[in-house]
PDB file of C-alpha atoms and ligand atoms in Angstrom:
ATOM      1  CA  MET A   1      -8.081 -23.796   8.266  1.00 66.00           C
ATOM      2  CA  ASN A   2      -4.555 -22.470   8.453  1.00 90.00           C
ATOM      3  CA  TYR A   3      -4.899 -18.993   7.048  1.00 95.00           C
ATOM      4  CA  ARG A   4      -1.144 -18.406   6.963  1.00 97.00           C
ATOM      5  CA  GLU A   5      -0.517 -21.509   4.812  1.00 96.00           C
ATOM      6  CA  ARG A   6      -2.881 -20.102   2.209  1.00 96.00           C
ATOM      7  CA  LEU A   7      -0.618 -17.074   1.746  1.00 97.00           C
ATOM      8  CA  LYS A   8       1.941 -19.297  -0.021  1.00 97.00           C
ATOM      9  CA  ASP A   9      -0.388 -19.796  -2.969  1.00 97.00           C
ATOM     10  CA  LYS A  10      -1.285 -16.186  -3.638  1.00 98.00           C
ATOM     11  CA  LYS A  11      -0.963 -15.299  -7.313  1.00 98.00           C
ATOM     12  CA  ARG A  12      -1.619 -11.568  -7.515  1.00 98.00           C
ATOM     13  CA  ILE A  13      -0.041  -9.465  -4.792  1.00 98.00           C
ATOM     14  CA  VAL A  14      -0.219  -5.725  -4.112  1.00 98.00           C
ATOM     15  CA  ILE A  15       2.470  -4.323  -1.819  1.00 98.00           C
ATOM     16  CA  LYS A  16       2.184  -0.852  -0.328  1.00 98.00           C
ATOM     17  CA  ILE A  17       5.237   1.003   0.956  1.00 97.00           C
ATOM     18  CA  GLY A  18       4.919   4.249   2.915  1.00 93.00           C
ATOM     19  CA  SER A  19       7.249   7.246   2.733  1.00 92.00           C
ATOM     20  CA  SER A  20       8.665   6.585   6.200  1.00 90.00           C
ATOM     21  CA  SER A  21       9.741   3.068   5.161  1.00 93.00           C
ATOM     22  CA  LEU A  22      11.565   4.399   2.086  1.00 95.00           C
ATOM     23  CA  THR A  23      13.393   7.444   3.391  1.00 94.00           C
ATOM     24  CA  HIS A  24      15.938   8.326   6.066  1.00 93.00           C
ATOM     25  CA  ALA A  25      14.145  10.096   8.914  1.00 89.00           C
ATOM     26  CA  ALA A  26      16.939  12.653   9.410  1.00 89.00           C
ATOM     27  CA  THR A  27      17.183  13.874   5.802  1.00 88.00           C
ATOM     28  CA  GLY A  28      14.023  12.706   4.018  1.00 87.00           C
ATOM     29  CA  ARG A  29      16.253  11.287   1.280  1.00 91.00           C
ATOM     30  CA  LEU A  30      15.803   7.791  -0.094  1.00 94.00           C
ATOM     31  CA  ASP A  31      17.192   4.839   1.833  1.00 96.00           C
ATOM     32  CA  LEU A  32      18.877   3.163  -1.125  1.00 96.00           C
ATOM     33  CA  LEU A  33      19.959   0.067   0.782  1.00 97.00           C
ATOM     34  CA  LYS A  34      16.379  -0.630   1.792  1.00 97.00           C
ATOM     35  CA  MET A  35      15.146   0.061  -1.723  1.00 97.00           C
ATOM     36  CA  GLU A  36      17.551  -2.558  -3.018  1.00 97.00           C
ATOM     37  CA  VAL A  37      16.063  -5.127  -0.667  1.00 98.00           C
ATOM     38  CA  LEU A  38      12.547  -4.100  -1.713  1.00 98.00           C
ATOM     39  CA  VAL A  39      13.334  -4.458  -5.407  1.00 98.00           C
ATOM     40  CA  ARG A  40      14.986  -7.872  -4.852  1.00 98.00           C
ATOM     41  CA  GLU A  41      11.979  -9.087  -2.872  1.00 98.00           C
ATOM     42  CA  LEU A  42       9.537  -7.972  -5.565  1.00 98.00           C
ATOM     43  CA  GLY A  43      11.743  -9.309  -8.356  1.00 98.00           C
ATOM     44  CA  ASP A  44      11.816 -12.672  -6.605  1.00 98.00           C
ATOM     45  CA  LEU A  45       8.023 -12.774  -6.342  1.00 98.00           C
ATOM     46  CA  ARG A  46       7.900 -12.113 -10.094  1.00 98.00           C
ATOM     47  CA  ASN A  47      10.437 -14.895 -10.649  1.00 97.00           C
ATOM     48  CA  GLN A  48       8.066 -17.229  -8.784  1.00 97.00           C
ATOM     49  CA  GLY A  49       5.475 -16.384 -11.462  1.00 97.00           C
ATOM     50  CA  LYS A  50       3.321 -14.124  -9.326  1.00 98.00           C
ATOM     51  CA  ASP A  51       1.755 -10.847 -10.493  1.00 98.00           C
ATOM     52  CA  VAL A  52       3.171  -7.974  -8.461  1.00 98.00           C
ATOM     53  CA  VAL A  53       1.912  -4.402  -8.044  1.00 98.00           C
ATOM     54  CA  LEU A  54       3.808  -1.857  -5.948  1.00 98.00           C
ATOM     55  CA  VAL A  55       1.975   1.093  -4.420  1.00 98.00           C
ATOM     56  CA  SER A  56       4.772   3.430  -3.430  1.00 98.00           C
ATOM     57  CA  SER A  57       4.518   6.705  -1.541  1.00 95.00           C
ATOM     58  CA  GLY A  58       7.452   9.024  -1.249  1.00 94.00           C
ATOM     59  CA  ALA A  59       6.862  11.559  -4.035  1.00 95.00           C
ATOM     60  CA  ILE A  60       6.417  14.536  -1.723  1.00 94.00           C
ATOM     61  CA  ALA A  61       9.104  13.502   0.766  1.00 93.00           C
ATOM     62  CA  VAL A  62      11.676  12.820  -1.961  1.00 95.00           C
ATOM     63  CA  GLY A  63      10.807  16.011  -3.864  1.00 96.00           C
ATOM     64  CA  ALA A  64      11.068  18.124  -0.704  1.00 95.00           C
ATOM     65  CA  ALA A  65      14.481  16.663   0.097  1.00 94.00           C
ATOM     66  CA  ALA A  66      15.665  17.142  -3.494  1.00 95.00           C
ATOM     67  CA  LEU A  67      14.590  20.802  -3.388  1.00 96.00           C
ATOM     68  CA  GLY A  68      16.502  21.333  -0.153  1.00 95.00           C
ATOM     69  CA  MET A  69      13.457  21.759   2.111  1.00 94.00           C
ATOM     70  CA  LYS A  70      13.588  20.809   5.770  1.00 88.00           C
ATOM     71  CA  GLY A  71      10.811  18.339   6.616  1.00 85.00           C
ATOM     72  CA  LYS A  72       7.587  17.916   4.700  1.00 85.00           C
ATOM     73  CA  PRO A  73       5.988  21.121   3.318  1.00 92.00           C
ATOM     74  CA  SER A  74       2.500  22.058   4.504  1.00 90.00           C
ATOM     75  CA  ASP A  75       1.483  24.501   1.757  1.00 91.00           C
ATOM     76  CA  LEU A  76      -0.563  22.679  -0.886  1.00 88.00           C
ATOM     77  CA  ARG A  77       1.083  24.268  -3.918  1.00 91.00           C
ATOM     78  CA  VAL A  78       4.525  23.529  -2.558  1.00 94.00           C
ATOM     79  CA  LYS A  79       3.487  19.911  -1.852  1.00 93.00           C
ATOM     80  CA  GLN A  80       2.287  19.550  -5.427  1.00 93.00           C
ATOM     81  CA  ALA A  81       5.510  20.944  -6.836  1.00 96.00           C
ATOM     82  CA  CYS A  82       7.493  18.592  -4.568  1.00 96.00           C
ATOM     83  CA  ALA A  83       5.412  15.631  -5.751  1.00 95.00           C
ATOM     84  CA  SER A  84       6.154  16.521  -9.373  1.00 97.00           C
ATOM     85  CA  VAL A  85       9.909  16.495  -8.792  1.00 97.00           C
ATOM     86  CA  GLY A  86       9.867  13.604  -6.326  1.00 96.00           C
ATOM     87  CA  GLN A  87       7.686  11.222  -8.341  1.00 97.00           C
ATOM     88  CA  ALA A  88      10.016  11.470 -11.352  1.00 97.00           C
ATOM     89  CA  ARG A  89      13.043  10.935  -9.151  1.00 96.00           C
ATOM     90  CA  LEU A  90      11.440   7.993  -7.382  1.00 97.00           C
ATOM     91  CA  MET A  91      10.643   6.317 -10.694  1.00 98.00           C
ATOM     92  CA  LEU A  92      14.156   6.938 -11.987  1.00 97.00           C
ATOM     93  CA  ILE A  93      15.581   4.994  -9.050  1.00 97.00           C
ATOM     94  CA  TYR A  94      12.969   2.201  -9.276  1.00 98.00           C
ATOM     95  CA  GLN A  95      13.592   1.801 -13.017  1.00 97.00           C
ATOM     96  CA  LYS A  96      17.318   1.611 -12.443  1.00 97.00           C
ATOM     97  CA  LEU A  97      17.093  -0.899  -9.600  1.00 98.00           C
ATOM     98  CA  PHE A  98      14.479  -3.108 -11.284  1.00 98.00           C
ATOM     99  CA  SER A  99      16.479  -3.207 -14.511  1.00 97.00           C
ATOM    100  CA  GLU A 100      19.413  -4.672 -12.548  1.00 96.00           C
ATOM    101  CA  TYR A 101      17.179  -7.707 -11.983  1.00 96.00           C
ATOM    102  CA  ASN A 102      15.779  -7.740 -15.535  1.00 96.00           C
ATOM    103  CA  GLN A 103      12.390  -6.608 -14.299  1.00 97.00           C
ATOM    104  CA  MET A 104      10.239  -4.116 -16.152  1.00 97.00           C
ATOM    105  CA  ALA A 105       8.402  -1.472 -14.154  1.00 98.00           C
ATOM    106  CA  GLY A 106       5.637   0.873 -15.327  1.00 98.00           C
ATOM    107  CA  GLN A 107       3.994   3.856 -13.657  1.00 98.00           C
ATOM    108  CA  ILE A 108       0.307   4.382 -12.930  1.00 97.00           C
ATOM    109  CA  LEU A 109      -0.781   7.617 -11.250  1.00 96.00           C
ATOM    110  CA  MET A 110      -4.382   7.695 -10.060  1.00 93.00           C
ATOM    111  CA  THR A 111      -6.874  10.086  -8.531  1.00 88.00           C
ATOM    112  CA  LYS A 112     -10.251   9.451  -6.963  1.00 84.00           C
ATOM    113  CA  ASN A 113     -11.785  10.437 -10.280  1.00 83.00           C
ATOM    114  CA  THR A 114      -9.996   7.534 -11.936  1.00 88.00           C
ATOM    115  CA  MET A 115     -12.129   5.242  -9.831  1.00 86.00           C
ATOM    116  CA  VAL A 116     -15.401   7.130  -9.813  1.00 84.00           C
ATOM    117  CA  ASN A 117     -15.544   7.761 -13.576  1.00 86.00           C
ATOM    118  CA  ASN A 118     -16.644   4.519 -15.255  1.00 89.00           C
ATOM    119  CA  ALA A 119     -14.576   4.944 -18.430  1.00 94.00           C
ATOM    120  CA  ASN A 120     -11.448   5.924 -16.516  1.00 92.00           C
ATOM    121  CA  ARG A 121     -11.857   3.051 -14.095  1.00 92.00           C
ATOM    122  CA  ARG A 122     -12.227   0.500 -16.878  1.00 95.00           C
ATOM    123  CA  ASN A 123      -9.194   1.962 -18.625  1.00 96.00           C
ATOM    124  CA  ALA A 124      -7.140   1.710 -15.448  1.00 96.00           C
ATOM    125  CA  GLN A 125      -8.285  -1.883 -14.942  1.00 96.00           C
ATOM    126  CA  ASN A 126      -7.351  -2.785 -18.532  1.00 97.00           C
ATOM    127  CA  THR A 127      -3.963  -1.155 -18.232  1.00 98.00           C
ATOM    128  CA  PHE A 128      -3.197  -3.004 -14.993  1.00 98.00           C
ATOM    129  CA  ASN A 129      -4.246  -6.311 -16.516  1.00 98.00           C
ATOM    130  CA  GLU A 130      -2.236  -5.720 -19.670  1.00 98.00           C
ATOM    131  CA  LEU A 131       0.881  -4.687 -17.741  1.00 98.00           C
ATOM    132  CA  LEU A 132       0.596  -7.761 -15.524  1.00 98.00           C
ATOM    133  CA  SER A 133       0.128 -10.100 -18.459  1.00 98.00           C
ATOM    134  CA  LEU A 134       3.257  -8.562 -20.009  1.00 98.00           C
ATOM    135  CA  GLY A 135       5.159  -9.350 -16.807  1.00 97.00           C
ATOM    136  CA  VAL A 136       5.560  -5.687 -15.834  1.00 98.00           C
ATOM    137  CA  ILE A 137       5.457  -4.480 -12.218  1.00 98.00           C
ATOM    138  CA  PRO A 138       3.081  -1.490 -12.137  1.00 98.00           C
ATOM    139  CA  ILE A 139       4.223   1.155  -9.644  1.00 98.00           C
ATOM    140  CA  VAL A 140       1.254   3.155  -8.407  1.00 98.00           C
ATOM    141  CA  ASN A 141       0.892   6.447  -6.564  1.00 96.00           C
ATOM    142  CA  GLU A 142      -1.741   9.070  -6.213  1.00 92.00           C
ATOM    143  CA  ASN A 143      -1.336  11.799  -8.848  1.00 92.00           C
ATOM    144  CA  ASP A 144      -0.394  14.290  -6.146  1.00 90.00           C
ATOM    145  CA  SER A 145       0.641  17.086  -8.517  1.00 90.00           C
ATOM    146  CA  ILE A 146      -2.922  17.598  -9.716  1.00 87.00           C
ATOM    147  CA  SER A 147      -5.315  15.827  -7.323  1.00 80.00           C
ATOM    148  CA  THR A 148      -5.456  18.587  -4.740  1.00 66.00           C
ATOM    149  CA  TYR A 149      -8.439  17.606  -2.666  1.00 60.00           C
ATOM    150  CA  GLU A 150      -7.040  14.140  -2.109  1.00 54.00           C
ATOM    151  CA  MET A 151      -4.093  15.423  -0.160  1.00 49.00           C
ATOM    152  CA  GLN A 152      -6.202  17.706   2.012  1.00 50.00           C
ATOM    153  CA  SER A 153      -8.636  15.075   3.223  1.00 51.00           C
ATOM    154  CA  LEU A 154      -6.375  12.641   4.979  1.00 38.00           C
ATOM    155  CA  GLU A 155      -8.945  10.056   6.001  1.00 33.00           C
ATOM    156  CA  LYS A 156     -10.119   9.658   2.445  1.00 41.00           C
ATOM    157  CA  PHE A 157      -8.361   8.609  -0.714  1.00 59.00           C
ATOM    158  CA  GLY A 158      -5.418  10.925   0.045  1.00 62.00           C
ATOM    159  CA  ASP A 159      -3.462   8.169   1.701  1.00 82.00           C
ATOM    160  CA  ASN A 160      -1.900   5.285  -0.095  1.00 92.00           C
ATOM    161  CA  ASP A 161      -3.265   2.752   2.417  1.00 92.00           C
ATOM    162  CA  THR A 162      -6.774   3.299   1.054  1.00 90.00           C
ATOM    163  CA  LEU A 163      -5.495   3.642  -2.500  1.00 93.00           C
ATOM    164  CA  SER A 164      -3.701   0.285  -2.307  1.00 96.00           C
ATOM    165  CA  ALA A 165      -6.857  -1.485  -1.069  1.00 95.00           C
ATOM    166  CA  VAL A 166      -8.871   0.101  -3.875  1.00 94.00           C
ATOM    167  CA  VAL A 167      -6.266  -1.059  -6.404  1.00 97.00           C
ATOM    168  CA  ALA A 168      -6.264  -4.575  -4.904  1.00 97.00           C
ATOM    169  CA  ALA A 169     -10.059  -4.723  -5.226  1.00 96.00           C
ATOM    170  CA  LEU A 170      -9.994  -3.264  -8.759  1.00 96.00           C
ATOM    171  CA  ILE A 171      -7.551  -5.826 -10.126  1.00 97.00           C
ATOM    172  CA  GLU A 172      -8.951  -8.732  -8.065  1.00 96.00           C
ATOM    173  CA  ALA A 173      -5.670  -9.291  -6.262  1.00 98.00           C
ATOM    174  CA  ASP A 174      -5.614 -12.105  -3.715  1.00 97.00           C
ATOM    175  CA  LEU A 175      -3.194 -10.529  -1.239  1.00 98.00           C
ATOM    176  CA  LEU A 176      -2.421  -6.968  -0.115  1.00 98.00           C
ATOM    177  CA  ILE A 177       0.620  -6.327   2.076  1.00 98.00           C
ATOM    178  CA  LEU A 178       0.850  -2.952   3.824  1.00 97.00           C
ATOM    179  CA  MET A 179       4.370  -2.252   5.000  1.00 96.00           C
ATOM    180  CA  SER A 180       3.927  -0.053   8.029  1.00 92.00           C
ATOM    181  CA  ASP A 181       5.995   1.571  10.782  1.00 89.00           C
ATOM    182  CA  ILE A 182       4.565  -0.900  13.289  1.00 89.00           C
ATOM    183  CA  ASP A 183       4.538  -4.727  13.520  1.00 93.00           C
ATOM    184  CA  GLY A 184       0.800  -4.949  12.925  1.00 93.00           C
ATOM    185  CA  LEU A 185      -2.421  -4.349  14.834  1.00 92.00           C
ATOM    186  CA  TYR A 186      -2.410  -4.008  18.619  1.00 90.00           C
ATOM    187  CA  THR A 187      -5.426  -3.847  20.911  1.00 88.00           C
ATOM    188  CA  ASP A 188      -4.326  -0.287  21.733  1.00 84.00           C
ATOM    189  CA  ASP A 189      -1.464   2.070  20.819  1.00 81.00           C
ATOM    190  CA  PRO A 190       1.614   0.187  22.163  1.00 83.00           C
ATOM    191  CA  ASN A 191       3.555   3.470  22.382  1.00 81.00           C
ATOM    192  CA  SER A 192       1.251   4.773  25.091  1.00 83.00           C
ATOM    193  CA  ASN A 193      -0.249   1.589  26.567  1.00 84.00           C
ATOM    194  CA  PRO A 194       2.208  -1.082  27.776  1.00 88.00           C
ATOM    195  CA  ASP A 195      -0.692  -3.561  28.119  1.00 89.00           C
ATOM    196  CA  ALA A 196      -1.521  -3.369  24.412  1.00 88.00           C
ATOM    197  CA  ARG A 197      -1.585  -6.881  22.925  1.00 91.00           C
ATOM    198  CA  PHE A 198      -0.504  -7.850  19.427  1.00 93.00           C
ATOM    199  CA  ILE A 199      -3.173  -9.392  17.210  1.00 94.00           C
ATOM    200  CA  ASP A 200      -1.952 -12.122  14.873  1.00 95.00           C
ATOM    201  CA  THR A 201      -5.080 -12.774  12.829  1.00 96.00           C
ATOM    202  CA  VAL A 202      -8.381 -10.966  12.333  1.00 96.00           C
ATOM    203  CA  ASP A 203     -10.934 -13.252  10.748  1.00 93.00           C
ATOM    204  CA  ASN A 204     -13.971 -11.293  11.777  1.00 88.00           C
ATOM    205  CA  PHE A 205     -13.750  -7.612  11.013  1.00 84.00           C
ATOM    206  CA  ASP A 206     -16.130  -5.859  13.412  1.00 83.00           C
ATOM    207  CA  GLU A 207     -16.555  -2.546  15.259  1.00 82.00           C
ATOM    208  CA  ARG A 208     -14.222  -3.710  18.008  1.00 84.00           C
ATOM    209  CA  ILE A 209     -11.398  -4.002  15.495  1.00 86.00           C
ATOM    210  CA  LEU A 210     -12.172  -0.632  13.898  1.00 79.00           C
ATOM    211  CA  ASN A 211     -11.935   1.044  17.306  1.00 78.00           C
ATOM    212  CA  MET A 212      -8.402  -0.242  17.724  1.00 78.00           C
ATOM    213  CA  GLY A 213      -7.297   2.204  15.017  1.00 70.00           C
ATOM    214  CA  LYS A 214      -7.893   5.280  17.102  1.00 63.00           C
ATOM    215  CA  GLY A 215      -4.268   5.461  18.313  1.00 51.00           C
ATOM    216  CA  SER A 216      -2.494   6.566  15.155  1.00 50.00           C
ATOM    217  CA  SER A 217       0.878   6.403  13.420  1.00 46.00           C
ATOM    218  CA  THR A 218       4.040   7.676  15.067  1.00 46.00           C
ATOM    219  CA  SER A 219       5.348   8.606  11.645  1.00 45.00           C
ATOM    220  CA  ASN A 220       5.431  12.259  10.598  1.00 40.00           C
ATOM    221  CA  VAL A 221       6.556  11.471   7.057  1.00 42.00           C
ATOM    222  CA  GLY A 222       3.602   9.689   5.476  1.00 44.00           C
ATOM    223  CA  THR A 223      -0.082  10.340   5.958  1.00 48.00           C
ATOM    224  CA  GLY A 224      -1.423   6.922   6.944  1.00 51.00           C
ATOM    225  CA  GLY A 225      -1.942   5.908  10.558  1.00 68.00           C
ATOM    226  CA  MET A 226      -3.606   2.753  11.881  1.00 83.00           C
ATOM    227  CA  ALA A 227      -7.053   4.200  11.154  1.00 84.00           C
ATOM    228  CA  THR A 228      -6.345   4.362   7.417  1.00 86.00           C
ATOM    229  CA  LYS A 229      -4.891   0.837   7.534  1.00 91.00           C
ATOM    230  CA  LEU A 230      -8.118  -0.430   9.037  1.00 91.00           C
ATOM    231  CA  THR A 231     -10.123   1.376   6.351  1.00 88.00           C
ATOM    232  CA  ALA A 232      -7.895  -0.398   3.839  1.00 93.00           C
ATOM    233  CA  ALA A 233      -8.507  -3.716   5.616  1.00 94.00           C
ATOM    234  CA  ARG A 234     -12.250  -3.165   5.481  1.00 91.00           C
ATOM    235  CA  ILE A 235     -12.182  -2.525   1.721  1.00 92.00           C
ATOM    236  CA  ALA A 236      -9.753  -5.358   0.968  1.00 95.00           C
ATOM    237  CA  THR A 237     -11.455  -8.024   3.063  1.00 95.00           C
ATOM    238  CA  ALA A 238     -14.931  -7.075   1.795  1.00 93.00           C
ATOM    239  CA  ALA A 239     -13.573  -7.492  -1.743  1.00 95.00           C
ATOM    240  CA  GLY A 240     -12.301 -10.950  -0.767  1.00 96.00           C
ATOM    241  CA  VAL A 241      -8.616  -9.958  -0.591  1.00 97.00           C
ATOM    242  CA  ASP A 242      -6.456 -11.141   2.325  1.00 98.00           C
ATOM    243  CA  MET A 243      -4.455  -8.275   3.810  1.00 98.00           C
ATOM    244  CA  VAL A 244      -1.356  -8.251   6.020  1.00 98.00           C
ATOM    245  CA  ILE A 245       0.061  -5.297   7.943  1.00 97.00           C
ATOM    246  CA  ALA A 246       3.782  -5.954   8.441  1.00 97.00           C
ATOM    247  CA  ASN A 247       6.723  -3.904   9.660  1.00 96.00           C
ATOM    248  CA  GLY A 248       8.337  -1.924   6.847  1.00 96.00           C
ATOM    249  CA  SER A 249      11.575  -1.442   8.792  1.00 95.00           C
ATOM    250  CA  ASP A 250      12.647  -4.764   7.220  1.00 97.00           C
ATOM    251  CA  PHE A 251      11.479  -5.443   3.678  1.00 98.00           C
ATOM    252  CA  HIS A 252      12.524  -9.100   4.063  1.00 98.00           C
ATOM    253  CA  ASN A 253       9.171  -9.330   5.831  1.00 98.00           C
ATOM    254  CA  ILE A 254       7.645  -9.490   2.331  1.00 98.00           C
ATOM    255  CA  HIS A 255       8.947 -13.025   1.732  1.00 98.00           C
ATOM    256  CA  ARG A 256       8.177 -14.004   5.319  1.00 98.00           C
ATOM    257  CA  VAL A 257       4.528 -13.095   4.709  1.00 98.00           C
ATOM    258  CA  THR A 258       4.336 -14.805   1.320  1.00 98.00           C
ATOM    259  CA  LYS A 259       5.954 -17.958   2.720  1.00 98.00           C
ATOM    260  CA  GLY A 260       3.208 -18.187   5.338  1.00 97.00           C
ATOM    261  CA  ASP A 261       5.382 -17.280   8.355  1.00 97.00           C
ATOM    262  CA  ASP A 262       3.794 -15.636  11.386  1.00 96.00           C
ATOM    263  CA  CYS A 263       4.668 -12.090  10.393  1.00 97.00           C
ATOM    264  CA  GLY A 264       2.427  -9.068  10.946  1.00 97.00           C
ATOM    265  CA  THR A 265      -1.338  -9.077  11.351  1.00 97.00           C
ATOM    266  CA  LEU A 266      -3.398 -11.028   8.827  1.00 98.00           C
ATOM    267  CA  PHE A 267      -6.914  -9.821   7.982  1.00 97.00           C
ATOM    268  CA  VAL A 268      -8.714 -12.692   6.346  1.00 97.00           C
ATOM    269  CA  GLY A 269     -10.592 -11.745   3.167  1.00 96.00           C
ATOM    270  CA  LYS A 270     -14.296 -12.630   3.114  1.00 94.00           C
ATOM    271  CA  LYS A 271     -15.999 -11.485  -0.023  1.00 92.00           C
ATOM    272  CA  GLN A 272     -19.263  -9.757   0.821  1.00 89.00           C
ATOM    273  CA  GLU A 273     -21.914 -10.322  -1.796  1.00 81.00           C
ATOM    274  CA  GLU A 274     -23.197  -6.792  -1.355  1.00 79.00           C
ATOM    275  CA  PHE A 275     -19.729  -5.255  -1.771  1.00 78.00           C
ATOM    276  CA  PHE A 276     -19.462  -2.858  -4.714  1.00 81.00           C
ATOM    277  CA  LEU A 277     -16.178  -1.021  -4.903  1.00 81.00           C
ATOM    278  CA  ILE A 278     -17.695   2.121  -6.381  1.00 80.00           C
ATOM    279  CA  ASP A 279     -20.372   2.419  -3.701  1.00 79.00           C
ATOM    280  CA  TYR A 280     -17.604   2.097  -1.191  1.00 76.00           C
ATOM    281  CA  ILE A 281     -15.414   4.773  -2.751  1.00 74.00           C
ATOM    282  CA  GLU A 282     -18.355   7.143  -3.068  1.00 72.00           C
ATOM    283  CA  LYS A 283     -18.946   6.733   0.649  1.00 71.00           C
ATOM    284  CA  LEU A 284     -15.339   7.772   1.228  1.00 63.00           C
ATOM    285  CA  LEU A 285     -15.642  10.951  -0.883  1.00 55.00           C
TER     286      LEU A 285
HETATM  287  N1  LIG B   1       1.091  10.081  -2.289  1.00 55.99           N
HETATM  288  C1  LIG B   1       1.934  10.653  -1.284  1.00 55.99           C
HETATM  289  C2  LIG B   1       3.384  10.692  -1.747  1.00 55.99           C
HETATM  290  O1  LIG B   1       3.764   9.941  -2.596  1.00 55.99           O
HETATM  291  C3  LIG B   1       1.921   9.898   0.026  1.00 55.99           C
HETATM  292  C4  LIG B   1       0.604   9.473   0.544  1.00 55.99           C
HETATM  293  C5  LIG B   1       0.793   8.635   1.818  1.00 55.99           C
HETATM  294  O2  LIG B   1       1.743   8.882   2.564  1.00 55.99           O
HETATM  295  O3  LIG B   1       0.003   7.732   2.075  1.00 55.99           O
HETATM  296  O4  LIG B   1       4.160  11.447  -1.262  1.00 55.99           O
END
């Protein structure tokens, strides 16, 4: 079975972009040239008739830059204020860029409670499905301005890696692409271990793979390191969703992945009969 070939036929795709892939490291401000490529890539997937969901970070980083702060704030209240300003600004730019390609974009902000509360979860699911059937690209982020505990507990829902896997499972996506600051999964942290080997495909997600996440992200902009990406992979694959970690330094990697090229690390989805999304999220709380 050629797992990569199967990626060509995916119909419902969730793409997650981290803050460090969207902003200039020196200023924290948006990298507009890269955003243009991102929007073209997603617009083209829509033009191929696929359902597309974008999980975009960047609210805090963009808000902090807009408010003239140096680096990312650490105080919770300041972070929340930054997210409020930054999320609106981020959406303004997405709306503008998507409209240039005649694509409609909508916003969905979620918290852990959205998933844990049955009524809220069903509402979110219905809204996603309705938006997708209307041809809209939902743009998702955590509701950082109000969901305080999320941001404090980094290994939990407070990173968009986990959030994007939860969304992919919720809407029964068939592919999740995490755009990262690294090419994919290595046997060890390649920044500190020159013998670290790149892993092309993971078709059996076991303890050995989970341990490879201990060396974390080099990024100081977002919150997700390799450990959170592997948590995301565990959720996505158990829900039967294929997941790819690819390098977000070049958003053209999105079409490389969806054309079945050898790009990034592919985690092959294997639906586990005993997998219940809610049980899983409760374990993460
Ligand atoms: N939700 C946060 C933001 O938009 C980022 C979370 C993450 O980096 O994963 O700023």
